[in-house]
């Protein structure tokens, strides 16, 4: 029975939906971690000047829930999940880049590049992955007897 449910879920989600489900879950958990035990704000002064990290955690949580919910939408309608998934890492990359330019956090350039490549880049790539799979290579025709 559980295997049937997993197969049904995989069929419902497809490749793009599975990616959005995993990404949305991760973003939501990352946001909750900022609520439970906020880290120090090294390199995030651009954000913390506006409000605390606990408030910024809601950006991750809301975007994560939108991304997670978009996993169950049809291809073509799931774009909203990919767009929502781009927002938090882009905001964090901008904050770390600003910290480098201000001289507040020299390591921020590497962190910004990490967000831009492993988050933004991967999300942009996954948004272009087609849902359908590549068709199988046809089997060669059988040799029959000439009539």
PDB file of C-alpha atoms in Angstrom:
ATOM      1  CA  UNK A   1       0.000   0.000   0.000  1.00  0.00           C
ATOM      2  CA  UNK A   2       2.674   2.622   0.877  1.00  0.00           C
ATOM      3  CA  UNK A   3       4.509   1.869  -2.366  1.00  0.00           C
ATOM      4  CA  UNK A   4       1.338   2.569  -4.331  1.00  0.00           C
ATOM      5  CA  UNK A   5       0.933   5.895  -2.547  1.00  0.00           C
ATOM      6  CA  UNK A   6       4.541   6.835  -3.276  1.00  0.00           C
ATOM      7  CA  UNK A   7       4.143   5.913  -6.958  1.00  0.00           C
ATOM      8  CA  UNK A   8       0.971   7.969  -7.157  1.00  0.00           C
ATOM      9  CA  UNK A   9       2.672  10.948  -5.497  1.00  0.00           C
ATOM     10  CA  UNK A  10       5.650  10.691  -7.864  1.00  0.00           C
ATOM     11  CA  UNK A  11       3.317  10.572 -10.852  1.00  0.00           C
ATOM     12  CA  UNK A  12       1.343  13.554  -9.553  1.00  0.00           C
ATOM     13  CA  UNK A  13       4.441  15.629  -8.845  1.00  0.00           C
ATOM     14  CA  UNK A  14       6.613  14.759 -11.804  1.00  0.00           C
ATOM     15  CA  UNK A  15      10.226  15.885 -11.941  1.00  0.00           C
ATOM     16  CA  UNK A  16       9.578  19.597 -11.579  1.00  0.00           C
ATOM     17  CA  UNK A  17       7.070  19.089  -8.789  1.00  0.00           C
ATOM     18  CA  UNK A  18       9.466  16.862  -6.852  1.00  0.00           C
ATOM     19  CA  UNK A  19      12.131  19.551  -7.134  1.00  0.00           C
ATOM     20  CA  UNK A  20       9.711  22.232  -5.927  1.00  0.00           C
ATOM     21  CA  UNK A  21       8.548  20.024  -3.047  1.00  0.00           C
ATOM     22  CA  UNK A  22      12.112  19.431  -1.840  1.00  0.00           C
ATOM     23  CA  UNK A  23      13.109  23.069  -2.346  1.00  0.00           C
ATOM     24  CA  UNK A  24       9.998  24.406  -0.628  1.00  0.00           C
ATOM     25  CA  UNK A  25      10.490  22.117   2.349  1.00  0.00           C
ATOM     26  CA  UNK A  26      14.118  23.206   2.662  1.00  0.00           C
ATOM     27  CA  UNK A  27      13.342  26.908   2.442  1.00  0.00           C
ATOM     28  CA  UNK A  28      10.577  26.587   5.020  1.00  0.00           C
ATOM     29  CA  UNK A  29      12.865  24.705   7.411  1.00  0.00           C
ATOM     30  CA  UNK A  30      15.636  27.271   6.887  1.00  0.00           C
ATOM     31  CA  UNK A  31      13.194  30.056   7.759  1.00  0.00           C
ATOM     32  CA  UNK A  32      11.966  28.234  10.850  1.00  0.00           C
ATOM     33  CA  UNK A  33      15.587  27.879  11.977  1.00  0.00           C
ATOM     34  CA  UNK A  34      15.880  31.682  11.952  1.00  0.00           C
ATOM     35  CA  UNK A  35      12.812  31.866  14.195  1.00  0.00           C
ATOM     36  CA  UNK A  36      13.966  29.211  16.651  1.00  0.00           C
ATOM     37  CA  UNK A  37      17.628  30.199  16.954  1.00  0.00           C
ATOM     38  CA  UNK A  38      18.582  33.252  14.898  1.00  0.00           C
ATOM     39  CA  UNK A  39      22.274  33.333  13.977  1.00  0.00           C
ATOM     40  CA  UNK A  40      24.449  36.408  14.306  1.00  0.00           C
ATOM     41  CA  UNK A  41      23.999  38.908  11.514  1.00  0.00           C
ATOM     42  CA  UNK A  42      27.497  38.909  10.016  1.00  0.00           C
ATOM     43  CA  UNK A  43      27.098  40.373   6.544  1.00  0.00           C
ATOM     44  CA  UNK A  44      23.363  40.891   6.823  1.00  0.00           C
ATOM     45  CA  UNK A  45      23.406  44.437   8.209  1.00  0.00           C
ATOM     46  CA  UNK A  46      21.561  45.681   5.128  1.00  0.00           C
ATOM     47  CA  UNK A  47      18.638  43.506   6.211  1.00  0.00           C
ATOM     48  CA  UNK A  48      18.924  43.909   9.971  1.00  0.00           C
ATOM     49  CA  UNK A  49      18.916  47.707   9.625  1.00  0.00           C
ATOM     50  CA  UNK A  50      15.330  47.334   8.388  1.00  0.00           C
ATOM     51  CA  UNK A  51      14.177  44.658  10.866  1.00  0.00           C
ATOM     52  CA  UNK A  52      15.495  41.663  12.799  1.00  0.00           C
ATOM     53  CA  UNK A  53      16.404  38.267  11.400  1.00  0.00           C
ATOM     54  CA  UNK A  54      13.320  36.776  13.035  1.00  0.00           C
ATOM     55  CA  UNK A  55      11.220  39.003  10.786  1.00  0.00           C
ATOM     56  CA  UNK A  56      13.307  38.117   7.731  1.00  0.00           C
ATOM     57  CA  UNK A  57      12.749  34.454   8.521  1.00  0.00           C
ATOM     58  CA  UNK A  58       9.164  34.899   7.388  1.00  0.00           C
ATOM     59  CA  UNK A  59      10.427  35.695   3.889  1.00  0.00           C
ATOM     60  CA  UNK A  60      11.980  32.217   3.767  1.00  0.00           C
ATOM     61  CA  UNK A  61       8.930  30.575   5.324  1.00  0.00           C
ATOM     62  CA  UNK A  62       6.319  32.220   3.086  1.00  0.00           C
ATOM     63  CA  UNK A  63       8.360  31.700  -0.088  1.00  0.00           C
ATOM     64  CA  UNK A  64       9.030  28.108   0.974  1.00  0.00           C
ATOM     65  CA  UNK A  65       5.333  27.405   1.472  1.00  0.00           C
ATOM     66  CA  UNK A  66       4.496  28.966  -1.904  1.00  0.00           C
ATOM     67  CA  UNK A  67       7.225  26.882  -3.539  1.00  0.00           C
ATOM     68  CA  UNK A  68       6.013  23.731  -1.786  1.00  0.00           C
ATOM     69  CA  UNK A  69       2.408  24.385  -2.771  1.00  0.00           C
ATOM     70  CA  UNK A  70       3.370  25.003  -6.397  1.00  0.00           C
ATOM     71  CA  UNK A  71       4.780  21.480  -6.578  1.00  0.00           C
ATOM     72  CA  UNK A  72       1.241  20.179  -7.007  1.00  0.00           C
ATOM     73  CA  UNK A  73       0.375  22.490  -9.913  1.00  0.00           C
ATOM     74  CA  UNK A  74       0.584  21.536 -13.567  1.00  0.00           C
ATOM     75  CA  UNK A  75       3.625  22.413 -15.625  1.00  0.00           C
ATOM     76  CA  UNK A  76       3.217  25.945 -16.864  1.00  0.00           C
ATOM     77  CA  UNK A  77       1.353  26.963 -13.745  1.00  0.00           C
ATOM     78  CA  UNK A  78       4.239  26.069 -11.452  1.00  0.00           C
ATOM     79  CA  UNK A  79       6.236  29.143 -12.490  1.00  0.00           C
ATOM     80  CA  UNK A  80       5.030  30.957  -9.385  1.00  0.00           C
ATOM     81  CA  UNK A  81       6.847  28.421  -7.203  1.00  0.00           C
ATOM     82  CA  UNK A  82      10.105  28.934  -9.083  1.00  0.00           C
ATOM     83  CA  UNK A  83       9.710  32.721  -8.819  1.00  0.00           C
ATOM     84  CA  UNK A  84       9.021  32.491  -5.086  1.00  0.00           C
ATOM     85  CA  UNK A  85      12.016  30.211  -4.621  1.00  0.00           C
ATOM     86  CA  UNK A  86      14.300  32.842  -6.191  1.00  0.00           C
ATOM     87  CA  UNK A  87      13.382  35.672  -3.824  1.00  0.00           C
ATOM     88  CA  UNK A  88      15.077  34.736  -0.507  1.00  0.00           C
ATOM     89  CA  UNK A  89      18.490  33.687  -1.875  1.00  0.00           C
ATOM     90  CA  UNK A  90      18.549  36.748  -4.127  1.00  0.00           C
ATOM     91  CA  UNK A  91      17.825  39.039  -1.173  1.00  0.00           C
ATOM     92  CA  UNK A  92      20.539  37.323   0.882  1.00  0.00           C
ATOM     93  CA  UNK A  93      23.041  37.571  -2.011  1.00  0.00           C
ATOM     94  CA  UNK A  94      22.337  41.300  -2.337  1.00  0.00           C
ATOM     95  CA  UNK A  95      22.826  41.786   1.411  1.00  0.00           C
ATOM     96  CA  UNK A  96      26.152  39.935   1.409  1.00  0.00           C
ATOM     97  CA  UNK A  97      27.337  41.836  -1.674  1.00  0.00           C
ATOM     98  CA  UNK A  98      26.461  45.133   0.036  1.00  0.00           C
ATOM     99  CA  UNK A  99      28.413  44.024   3.107  1.00  0.00           C
ATOM    100  CA  UNK A 100      31.499  43.400   0.954  1.00  0.00           C
ATOM    101  CA  UNK A 101      31.165  46.750  -0.787  1.00  0.00           C
ATOM    102  CA  UNK A 102      30.772  48.531   2.574  1.00  0.00           C
ATOM    103  CA  UNK A 103      33.759  46.676   4.004  1.00  0.00           C
ATOM    104  CA  UNK A 104      31.671  45.146   6.781  1.00  0.00           C
ATOM    105  CA  UNK A 105      32.110  41.476   5.874  1.00  0.00           C
ATOM    106  CA  UNK A 106      34.946  40.466   3.558  1.00  0.00           C
ATOM    107  CA  UNK A 107      33.778  36.847   3.381  1.00  0.00           C
ATOM    108  CA  UNK A 108      30.371  38.014   2.110  1.00  0.00           C
ATOM    109  CA  UNK A 109      31.480  37.929  -1.518  1.00  0.00           C
ATOM    110  CA  UNK A 110      31.987  34.177  -1.330  1.00  0.00           C
ATOM    111  CA  UNK A 111      28.675  33.686   0.455  1.00  0.00           C
ATOM    112  CA  UNK A 112      26.913  35.834  -2.159  1.00  0.00           C
ATOM    113  CA  UNK A 113      28.455  33.776  -4.967  1.00  0.00           C
ATOM    114  CA  UNK A 114      27.370  30.610  -3.178  1.00  0.00           C
ATOM    115  CA  UNK A 115      23.773  31.835  -3.003  1.00  0.00           C
ATOM    116  CA  UNK A 116      23.855  32.943  -6.637  1.00  0.00           C
ATOM    117  CA  UNK A 117      25.232  29.648  -7.940  1.00  0.00           C
ATOM    118  CA  UNK A 118      23.905  26.901  -5.681  1.00  0.00           C
ATOM    119  CA  UNK A 119      20.518  28.511  -5.140  1.00  0.00           C
ATOM    120  CA  UNK A 120      19.599  31.019  -7.827  1.00  0.00           C
ATOM    121  CA  UNK A 121      21.467  29.228 -10.617  1.00  0.00           C
ATOM    122  CA  UNK A 122      20.064  25.811  -9.764  1.00  0.00           C
ATOM    123  CA  UNK A 123      16.517  27.183  -9.498  1.00  0.00           C
ATOM    124  CA  UNK A 124      16.815  28.931 -12.868  1.00  0.00           C
ATOM    125  CA  UNK A 125      18.158  25.728 -14.422  1.00  0.00           C
ATOM    126  CA  UNK A 126      15.414  23.570 -12.888  1.00  0.00           C
ATOM    127  CA  UNK A 127      12.754  25.958 -14.158  1.00  0.00           C
ATOM    128  CA  UNK A 128      13.835  25.135 -17.717  1.00  0.00           C
ATOM    129  CA  UNK A 129      13.822  21.356 -17.272  1.00  0.00           C
ATOM    130  CA  UNK A 130      10.952  19.865 -19.248  1.00  0.00           C
ATOM    131  CA  UNK A 131       8.551  17.606 -17.409  1.00  0.00           C
ATOM    132  CA  UNK A 132       8.405  14.928 -20.038  1.00  0.00           C
ATOM    133  CA  UNK A 133      11.112  12.325 -20.212  1.00  0.00           C
ATOM    134  CA  UNK A 134      13.215  11.491 -23.201  1.00  0.00           C
ATOM    135  CA  UNK A 135      11.563   8.706 -25.227  1.00  0.00           C
ATOM    136  CA  UNK A 136      13.216   5.324 -25.306  1.00  0.00           C
ATOM    137  CA  UNK A 137      15.407   4.350 -28.191  1.00  0.00           C
ATOM    138  CA  UNK A 138      13.293   2.233 -30.537  1.00  0.00           C
ATOM    139  CA  UNK A 139      14.230  -1.408 -30.807  1.00  0.00           C
ATOM    140  CA  UNK A 140      15.635  -2.439 -34.140  1.00  0.00           C
ATOM    141  CA  UNK A 141      13.181  -4.222 -36.369  1.00  0.00           C
ATOM    142  CA  UNK A 142      13.237  -7.996 -36.237  1.00  0.00           C
ATOM    143  CA  UNK A 143      14.537  -9.830 -39.148  1.00  0.00           C
ATOM    144  CA  UNK A 144      11.757 -11.803 -40.662  1.00  0.00           C
ATOM    145  CA  UNK A 145      11.674 -14.430 -43.312  1.00  0.00           C
ATOM    146  CA  UNK A 146      11.134 -13.187 -46.793  1.00  0.00           C
ATOM    147  CA  UNK A 147       7.912 -14.485 -48.222  1.00  0.00           C
TER     148      UNK A 147
END
